Amino acid sequence: MSDDEADPELLALLRQSLGLGEPAPPPTPKTGVLEGAEYVYDNAVDVAIDSSSTKAAARLIWHLMQQEKYSTSNWSAHELHPKTKDEATVNFIFTMDLLNFSFWSELPAEERFCVEYRGKRWTGYWSLVACLQRALDEDIPITTSDFWQDENECTDDLLAHVFRSATSEPMPLLAERIACLREAGRVLYESFSCRPANITAQASHSAANLVNLLTTHFPFFNDSVPSPYPPEPYTRPITIPFHKRAQILVADLWAAFAGSGPFGTFHDIDSALTIFPDYRIPQMLHTLGCLRYSPKLEAHIRAHKAITSGERWEVEIRGCSVWCGELLRREIERVAAREGVGTERKVNAVLMDFWLYDSVKEREEGPVKEVEVEPRAGSRLGVVKEEDVTLIPHHRTRSIWY
């Protein structure tokens, strides 16, 4: 290009600024969860990430997920998850993840809250799913938002019956769960014609858009906390979003519909979501050696002492877990590219979270062993030492967020 010729890029920018050219593409939607997690990691005092263990864990996770052919089909395969690919499943998942929080108990296994259904006793997350399926079997329209709003028909006593326990311990935070249903019913009526499917339609097949819609319209999905760290001079206070249940709702839709169709297609599923910061994922990341706690924090957790929602320890556990998940995902991408095997089954944060959750549930009843890249046959976690190491208890935070 000679000195007399105009720079085409500068001309394009000038036309755009004057409104003469094509409009700039809209910015890529973000949830802010990953950026908030990195900020927590950079400022954390009592939680750290072990780089070498994280790289080793990434190789282990990738190899085992490839061996198991772990995919969205694992979600649908469970006997309690819905199987139909229709709007009824959207309603079920919306209800399920609206109430998907705080199932832990300090009571012995035989005394803790559980649900009898289909000849089995279900605990934890599965107790909630069993409650919903049992209610539908009893012709109680528990996944219909119109029903939640009608307090003459959907009384608190009826909801207590829906979520009844097979033991003397009631469902934790039952009053808060009922409040979630009432509030969500009102928002769905006012903004989405009583149909969760209308929320997904507004998201335009973007996972980030759907998370943002949920957290903007529904207070009980807005899982964010003020930063526990002093702000920099002349800066605004920072809010740290985690949005565990909003993210997992998107992930469950993606898994239930196998990443396809009007309800399961999300073009940004591999980049928009993080692992879901609850109390099980940090437990597993610590067991894998990825997360390290200060002696004071670790002793507190091992003693089963409570940590208040929003206090610094809890924010650091959740934030560092999310950032560790991102480091795991990046390392898995590098391993997959280097080895060039199994790349048809891409590992994103959603599948990694599902796999980690399944793993910790598999091992929580007994000792686990330290990991190596080539685990022994039949062992999901593998070994490097002959002596067992104890699965650390999960941290005790009672809240509606997870």
mmCIF file of C-alpha atoms in Angstrom, residues 111-349:
data_model
loop_
_atom_site.group_PDB
_atom_site.id
_atom_site.type_symbol
_atom_site.label_atom_id
_atom_site.label_comp_id
_atom_site.label_asym_id
_atom_site.label_seq_id
_atom_site.Cartn_x
_atom_site.Cartn_y
_atom_site.Cartn_z
ATOM 1 C CA GLU A 111 -30.884 -41.709 60.824
ATOM 2 C CA ARG A 112 -30.280 -38.991 58.237
ATOM 3 C CA PHE A 113 -32.906 -37.591 55.883
ATOM 4 C CA CYS A 114 -33.687 -40.040 53.099
ATOM 5 C CA VAL A 115 -36.520 -40.857 50.725
ATOM 6 C CA GLU A 116 -38.079 -44.224 50.044
ATOM 7 C CA TYR A 117 -38.938 -44.674 46.386
ATOM 8 C CA ARG A 118 -39.014 -47.632 43.997
ATOM 9 C CA GLY A 119 -37.954 -49.994 46.742
ATOM 10 C CA LYS A 120 -34.792 -48.059 47.660
ATOM 11 C CA ARG A 121 -33.675 -45.393 50.074
ATOM 12 C CA TRP A 122 -32.195 -42.294 48.460
ATOM 13 C CA THR A 123 -30.001 -39.686 50.141
ATOM 14 C CA GLY A 124 -28.332 -36.426 49.113
ATOM 15 C CA TYR A 125 -29.165 -34.995 45.711
ATOM 16 C CA TRP A 126 -30.915 -38.204 44.716
ATOM 17 C CA SER A 127 -33.373 -37.779 47.594
ATOM 18 C CA LEU A 128 -34.624 -34.590 45.916
ATOM 19 C CA VAL A 129 -34.971 -36.256 42.517
ATOM 20 C CA ALA A 130 -36.806 -39.160 44.166
ATOM 21 C CA CYS A 131 -39.189 -36.710 45.884
ATOM 22 C CA LEU A 132 -40.097 -35.100 42.570
ATOM 23 C CA GLN A 133 -40.603 -38.415 40.766
ATOM 24 C CA ARG A 134 -42.634 -39.802 43.664
ATOM 25 C CA ALA A 135 -44.871 -36.710 43.694
ATOM 26 C CA LEU A 136 -45.522 -37.024 39.947
ATOM 27 C CA ASP A 137 -46.388 -40.699 40.471
ATOM 28 C CA GLU A 138 -48.892 -39.533 43.102
ATOM 29 C CA ASP A 139 -50.440 -37.096 40.568
ATOM 30 C CA ILE A 140 -49.095 -34.055 42.409
ATOM 31 C CA PRO A 141 -47.989 -31.545 39.718
ATOM 32 C CA ILE A 142 -44.839 -30.568 41.588
ATOM 33 C CA THR A 143 -42.976 -29.447 38.442
ATOM 34 C CA THR A 144 -45.748 -27.035 37.346
ATOM 35 C CA SER A 145 -45.220 -23.399 38.334
ATOM 36 C CA ASP A 146 -48.969 -22.626 38.356
ATOM 37 C CA PHE A 147 -49.276 -25.173 41.146
ATOM 38 C CA TRP A 148 -46.575 -23.487 43.274
ATOM 39 C CA GLN A 149 -48.475 -20.185 43.209
ATOM 40 C CA ASP A 150 -51.806 -21.633 44.275
ATOM 41 C CA GLU A 151 -51.408 -21.702 48.046
ATOM 42 C CA ASN A 152 -54.939 -23.038 48.472
ATOM 43 C CA GLU A 153 -54.080 -26.195 46.554
ATOM 44 C CA CYS A 154 -50.301 -26.239 47.007
ATOM 45 C CA THR A 155 -50.247 -25.770 50.765
ATOM 46 C CA ASP A 156 -47.141 -25.904 52.911
ATOM 47 C CA ASP A 157 -48.495 -29.123 54.429
ATOM 48 C CA LEU A 158 -48.799 -30.696 50.983
ATOM 49 C CA LEU A 159 -45.242 -29.657 50.125
ATOM 50 C CA ALA A 160 -44.064 -31.158 53.417
ATOM 51 C CA HIS A 161 -45.748 -34.371 52.269
ATOM 52 C CA VAL A 162 -43.997 -34.185 48.887
ATOM 53 C CA PHE A 163 -40.610 -33.863 50.589
ATOM 54 C CA ARG A 164 -41.341 -36.284 53.434
ATOM 55 C CA SER A 165 -38.533 -38.322 54.913
ATOM 56 C CA ALA A 166 -38.291 -42.036 55.655
ATOM 57 C CA THR A 167 -36.546 -41.117 58.927
ATOM 58 C CA SER A 168 -37.258 -38.684 61.738
ATOM 59 C CA GLU A 169 -34.919 -36.085 60.235
ATOM 60 C CA PRO A 170 -36.828 -33.739 57.883
ATOM 61 C CA MET A 171 -35.441 -32.392 54.633
ATOM 62 C CA PRO A 172 -32.907 -29.650 55.472
ATOM 63 C CA LEU A 173 -34.024 -26.053 54.781
ATOM 64 C CA LEU A 174 -37.541 -27.115 53.817
ATOM 65 C CA ALA A 175 -38.975 -23.656 54.519
ATOM 66 C CA GLU A 176 -36.361 -22.097 52.247
ATOM 67 C CA ARG A 177 -37.178 -24.577 49.501
ATOM 68 C CA ILE A 178 -40.866 -23.723 49.729
ATOM 69 C CA ALA A 179 -39.967 -20.024 49.508
ATOM 70 C CA CYS A 180 -37.907 -20.750 46.380
ATOM 71 C CA LEU A 181 -40.877 -22.422 44.726
ATOM 72 C CA ARG A 182 -43.268 -19.587 45.592
ATOM 73 C CA GLU A 183 -40.895 -16.875 44.371
ATOM 74 C CA ALA A 184 -40.012 -18.730 41.170
ATOM 75 C CA GLY A 185 -43.697 -19.289 40.444
ATOM 76 C CA ARG A 186 -44.332 -15.555 40.726
ATOM 77 C CA VAL A 187 -41.409 -14.639 38.433
ATOM 78 C CA LEU A 188 -42.386 -17.250 35.843
ATOM 79 C CA TYR A 189 -45.948 -15.898 35.849
ATOM 80 C CA GLU A 190 -44.900 -12.255 35.541
ATOM 81 C CA SER A 191 -42.044 -12.587 33.042
ATOM 82 C CA PHE A 192 -42.165 -15.929 31.234
ATOM 83 C CA SER A 193 -45.839 -16.953 30.847
ATOM 84 C CA CYS A 194 -45.363 -19.701 33.459
ATOM 85 C CA ARG A 195 -43.000 -21.663 31.190
ATOM 86 C CA PRO A 196 -39.317 -22.307 31.982
ATOM 87 C CA ALA A 197 -38.969 -23.140 28.286
ATOM 88 C CA ASN A 198 -39.508 -19.452 27.535
ATOM 89 C CA ILE A 199 -36.367 -18.631 29.517
ATOM 90 C CA THR A 200 -34.332 -21.022 27.391
ATOM 91 C CA ALA A 201 -35.828 -19.514 24.231
ATOM 92 C CA GLN A 202 -34.684 -16.029 25.276
ATOM 93 C CA ALA A 203 -31.150 -17.334 25.837
ATOM 94 C CA SER A 204 -30.711 -17.946 22.084
ATOM 95 C CA HIS A 205 -28.786 -21.200 22.632
ATOM 96 C CA SER A 206 -26.139 -19.480 24.782
ATOM 97 C CA ALA A 207 -25.231 -21.078 28.108
ATOM 98 C CA ALA A 208 -23.917 -17.752 29.419
ATOM 99 C CA ASN A 209 -27.100 -15.954 28.387
ATOM 100 C CA LEU A 210 -29.241 -18.519 30.183
ATOM 101 C CA VAL A 211 -27.179 -18.268 33.385
ATOM 102 C CA ASN A 212 -27.467 -14.482 33.262
ATOM 103 C CA LEU A 213 -31.230 -14.609 32.665
ATOM 104 C CA LEU A 214 -31.693 -16.919 35.649
ATOM 105 C CA THR A 215 -29.548 -14.862 38.006
ATOM 106 C CA THR A 216 -31.100 -11.565 36.881
ATOM 107 C CA HIS A 217 -34.753 -12.583 37.170
ATOM 108 C CA PHE A 218 -34.702 -15.124 40.011
ATOM 109 C CA PRO A 219 -33.238 -13.976 43.347
ATOM 110 C CA PHE A 220 -32.725 -17.551 44.529
ATOM 111 C CA PHE A 221 -30.398 -18.236 41.589
ATOM 112 C CA ASN A 222 -28.254 -15.122 42.190
ATOM 113 C CA ASP A 223 -25.418 -16.859 44.041
ATOM 114 C CA SER A 224 -22.946 -14.017 44.555
ATOM 115 C CA VAL A 225 -21.131 -12.517 47.551
ATOM 116 C CA PRO A 226 -19.290 -9.302 48.384
ATOM 117 C CA SER A 227 -15.532 -9.679 48.170
ATOM 118 C CA PRO A 228 -14.012 -10.499 51.570
ATOM 119 C CA TYR A 229 -10.843 -8.603 50.618
ATOM 120 C CA PRO A 230 -10.241 -4.858 51.133
ATOM 121 C CA PRO A 231 -10.826 -2.998 47.845
ATOM 122 C CA GLU A 232 -8.037 -1.195 46.069
ATOM 123 C CA PRO A 233 -8.037 2.579 46.625
ATOM 124 C CA TYR A 234 -10.552 4.464 44.482
ATOM 125 C CA THR A 235 -12.236 1.299 43.221
ATOM 126 C CA ARG A 236 -15.767 0.039 43.674
ATOM 127 C CA PRO A 237 -16.462 -2.906 45.993
ATOM 128 C CA ILE A 238 -16.225 -6.196 44.113
ATOM 129 C CA THR A 239 -19.026 -8.763 43.978
ATOM 130 C CA ILE A 240 -17.950 -12.347 43.337
ATOM 131 C CA PRO A 241 -20.451 -14.523 41.433
ATOM 132 C CA PHE A 242 -20.522 -18.306 41.774
ATOM 133 C CA HIS A 243 -23.996 -19.121 40.385
ATOM 134 C CA LYS A 244 -23.705 -22.827 41.105
ATOM 135 C CA ARG A 245 -27.368 -23.748 40.642
ATOM 136 C CA ALA A 246 -27.919 -21.540 37.601
ATOM 137 C CA GLN A 247 -24.904 -23.103 35.911
ATOM 138 C CA ILE A 248 -25.895 -26.650 36.785
ATOM 139 C CA LEU A 249 -29.404 -26.037 35.442
ATOM 140 C CA VAL A 250 -27.870 -25.214 32.063
ATOM 141 C CA ALA A 251 -25.570 -28.217 32.330
ATOM 142 C CA ASP A 252 -28.441 -30.553 33.182
ATOM 143 C CA LEU A 253 -30.440 -29.321 30.188
ATOM 144 C CA TRP A 254 -27.411 -29.888 27.955
ATOM 145 C CA ALA A 255 -26.923 -33.400 29.342
ATOM 146 C CA ALA A 256 -30.599 -34.392 29.377
ATOM 147 C CA PHE A 257 -31.077 -33.403 25.734
ATOM 148 C CA ALA A 258 -27.641 -34.702 24.665
ATOM 149 C CA GLY A 259 -26.559 -31.258 23.531
ATOM 150 C CA SER A 260 -29.177 -30.999 20.797
ATOM 151 C CA GLY A 261 -32.643 -29.711 19.987
ATOM 152 C CA PRO A 262 -34.346 -26.510 21.123
ATOM 153 C CA PHE A 263 -33.655 -27.151 24.814
ATOM 154 C CA GLY A 264 -30.208 -28.752 24.786
ATOM 155 C CA THR A 265 -28.189 -26.835 22.191
ATOM 156 C CA PHE A 266 -25.695 -24.331 23.644
ATOM 157 C CA HIS A 267 -23.038 -23.069 21.250
ATOM 158 C CA ASP A 268 -20.810 -21.870 24.111
ATOM 159 C CA ILE A 269 -21.168 -24.838 26.477
ATOM 160 C CA ASP A 270 -17.417 -25.555 26.355
ATOM 161 C CA SER A 271 -16.382 -22.020 27.293
ATOM 162 C CA ALA A 272 -19.211 -20.380 29.245
ATOM 163 C CA LEU A 273 -19.553 -22.665 32.267
ATOM 164 C CA THR A 274 -17.159 -23.535 35.077
ATOM 165 C CA ILE A 275 -17.190 -26.436 37.473
ATOM 166 C CA PHE A 276 -19.929 -25.932 40.036
ATOM 167 C CA PRO A 277 -18.619 -24.709 43.414
ATOM 168 C CA ASP A 278 -20.484 -26.748 46.020
ATOM 169 C CA TYR A 279 -19.213 -28.783 48.965
ATOM 170 C CA ARG A 280 -18.396 -32.037 47.101
ATOM 171 C CA ILE A 281 -16.106 -30.677 44.357
ATOM 172 C CA PRO A 282 -13.643 -29.004 46.798
ATOM 173 C CA GLN A 283 -13.623 -32.243 48.781
ATOM 174 C CA MET A 284 -12.552 -34.206 45.718
ATOM 175 C CA LEU A 285 -10.023 -31.611 44.542
ATOM 176 C CA HIS A 286 -8.405 -31.684 47.977
ATOM 177 C CA THR A 287 -8.277 -35.485 47.928
ATOM 178 C CA LEU A 288 -6.580 -35.363 44.516
ATOM 179 C CA GLY A 289 -3.976 -33.004 45.966
ATOM 180 C CA CYS A 290 -5.053 -30.076 43.795
ATOM 181 C CA LEU A 291 -6.316 -27.895 46.641
ATOM 182 C CA ARG A 292 -4.269 -27.177 49.744
ATOM 183 C CA TYR A 293 -5.703 -25.720 52.951
ATOM 184 C CA SER A 294 -3.891 -23.857 55.699
ATOM 185 C CA PRO A 295 -3.474 -25.973 58.874
ATOM 186 C CA LYS A 296 -6.077 -23.876 60.690
ATOM 187 C CA LEU A 297 -8.684 -24.237 57.928
ATOM 188 C CA GLU A 298 -8.012 -27.945 57.423
ATOM 189 C CA ALA A 299 -8.349 -28.626 61.148
ATOM 190 C CA HIS A 300 -11.615 -26.682 61.167
ATOM 191 C CA ILE A 301 -13.009 -28.753 58.284
ATOM 192 C CA ARG A 302 -11.833 -32.067 59.720
ATOM 193 C CA ALA A 303 -13.541 -31.186 63.016
ATOM 194 C CA HIS A 304 -16.843 -30.723 61.122
ATOM 195 C CA LYS A 305 -17.120 -27.125 62.326
ATOM 196 C CA ALA A 306 -19.456 -24.807 60.474
ATOM 197 C CA ILE A 307 -18.295 -22.091 58.060
ATOM 198 C CA THR A 308 -20.751 -19.263 57.481
ATOM 199 C CA SER A 309 -21.909 -18.621 53.926
ATOM 200 C CA GLY A 310 -20.051 -15.642 52.467
ATOM 201 C CA GLU A 311 -17.183 -15.545 54.948
ATOM 202 C CA ARG A 312 -13.635 -15.518 53.596
ATOM 203 C CA TRP A 313 -12.858 -19.201 54.149
ATOM 204 C CA GLU A 314 -15.940 -20.286 52.246
ATOM 205 C CA VAL A 315 -15.306 -17.810 49.422
ATOM 206 C CA GLU A 316 -11.730 -19.060 49.084
ATOM 207 C CA ILE A 317 -12.770 -22.724 49.040
ATOM 208 C CA ARG A 318 -15.337 -22.065 46.311
ATOM 209 C CA GLY A 319 -13.314 -19.565 44.277
ATOM 210 C CA CYS A 320 -10.119 -21.629 44.265
ATOM 211 C CA SER A 321 -12.141 -24.721 43.333
ATOM 212 C CA VAL A 322 -13.524 -22.947 40.270
ATOM 213 C CA TRP A 323 -10.099 -21.670 39.225
ATOM 214 C CA CYS A 324 -8.579 -25.101 39.824
ATOM 215 C CA GLY A 325 -11.275 -26.554 37.566
ATOM 216 C CA GLU A 326 -10.242 -24.120 34.845
ATOM 217 C CA LEU A 327 -6.585 -25.126 35.219
ATOM 218 C CA LEU A 328 -7.612 -28.786 35.016
ATOM 219 C CA ARG A 329 -9.623 -28.101 31.861
ATOM 220 C CA ARG A 330 -6.715 -26.297 30.199
ATOM 221 C CA GLU A 331 -4.293 -29.081 31.073
ATOM 222 C CA ILE A 332 -6.704 -31.723 29.792
ATOM 223 C CA GLU A 333 -6.894 -29.834 26.496
ATOM 224 C CA ARG A 334 -3.099 -29.893 26.269
ATOM 225 C CA VAL A 335 -2.914 -33.601 27.105
ATOM 226 C CA ALA A 336 -5.618 -34.454 24.564
ATOM 227 C CA ALA A 337 -3.901 -32.409 21.842
ATOM 228 C CA ARG A 338 -0.509 -33.923 22.625
ATOM 229 C CA GLU A 339 -1.713 -37.524 22.679
ATOM 230 C CA GLY A 340 -4.335 -37.119 19.959
ATOM 231 C CA VAL A 341 -6.406 -39.970 21.367
ATOM 232 C CA GLY A 342 -10.077 -39.783 22.247
ATOM 233 C CA THR A 343 -10.461 -36.204 21.118
ATOM 234 C CA GLU A 344 -13.902 -37.060 19.769
ATOM 235 C CA ARG A 345 -15.018 -36.964 23.416
ATOM 236 C CA LYS A 346 -14.108 -33.416 24.425
ATOM 237 C CA VAL A 347 -13.846 -32.831 28.161
ATOM 238 C CA ASN A 348 -15.415 -29.547 29.215
ATOM 239 C CA ALA A 349 -16.014 -28.186 32.710
#
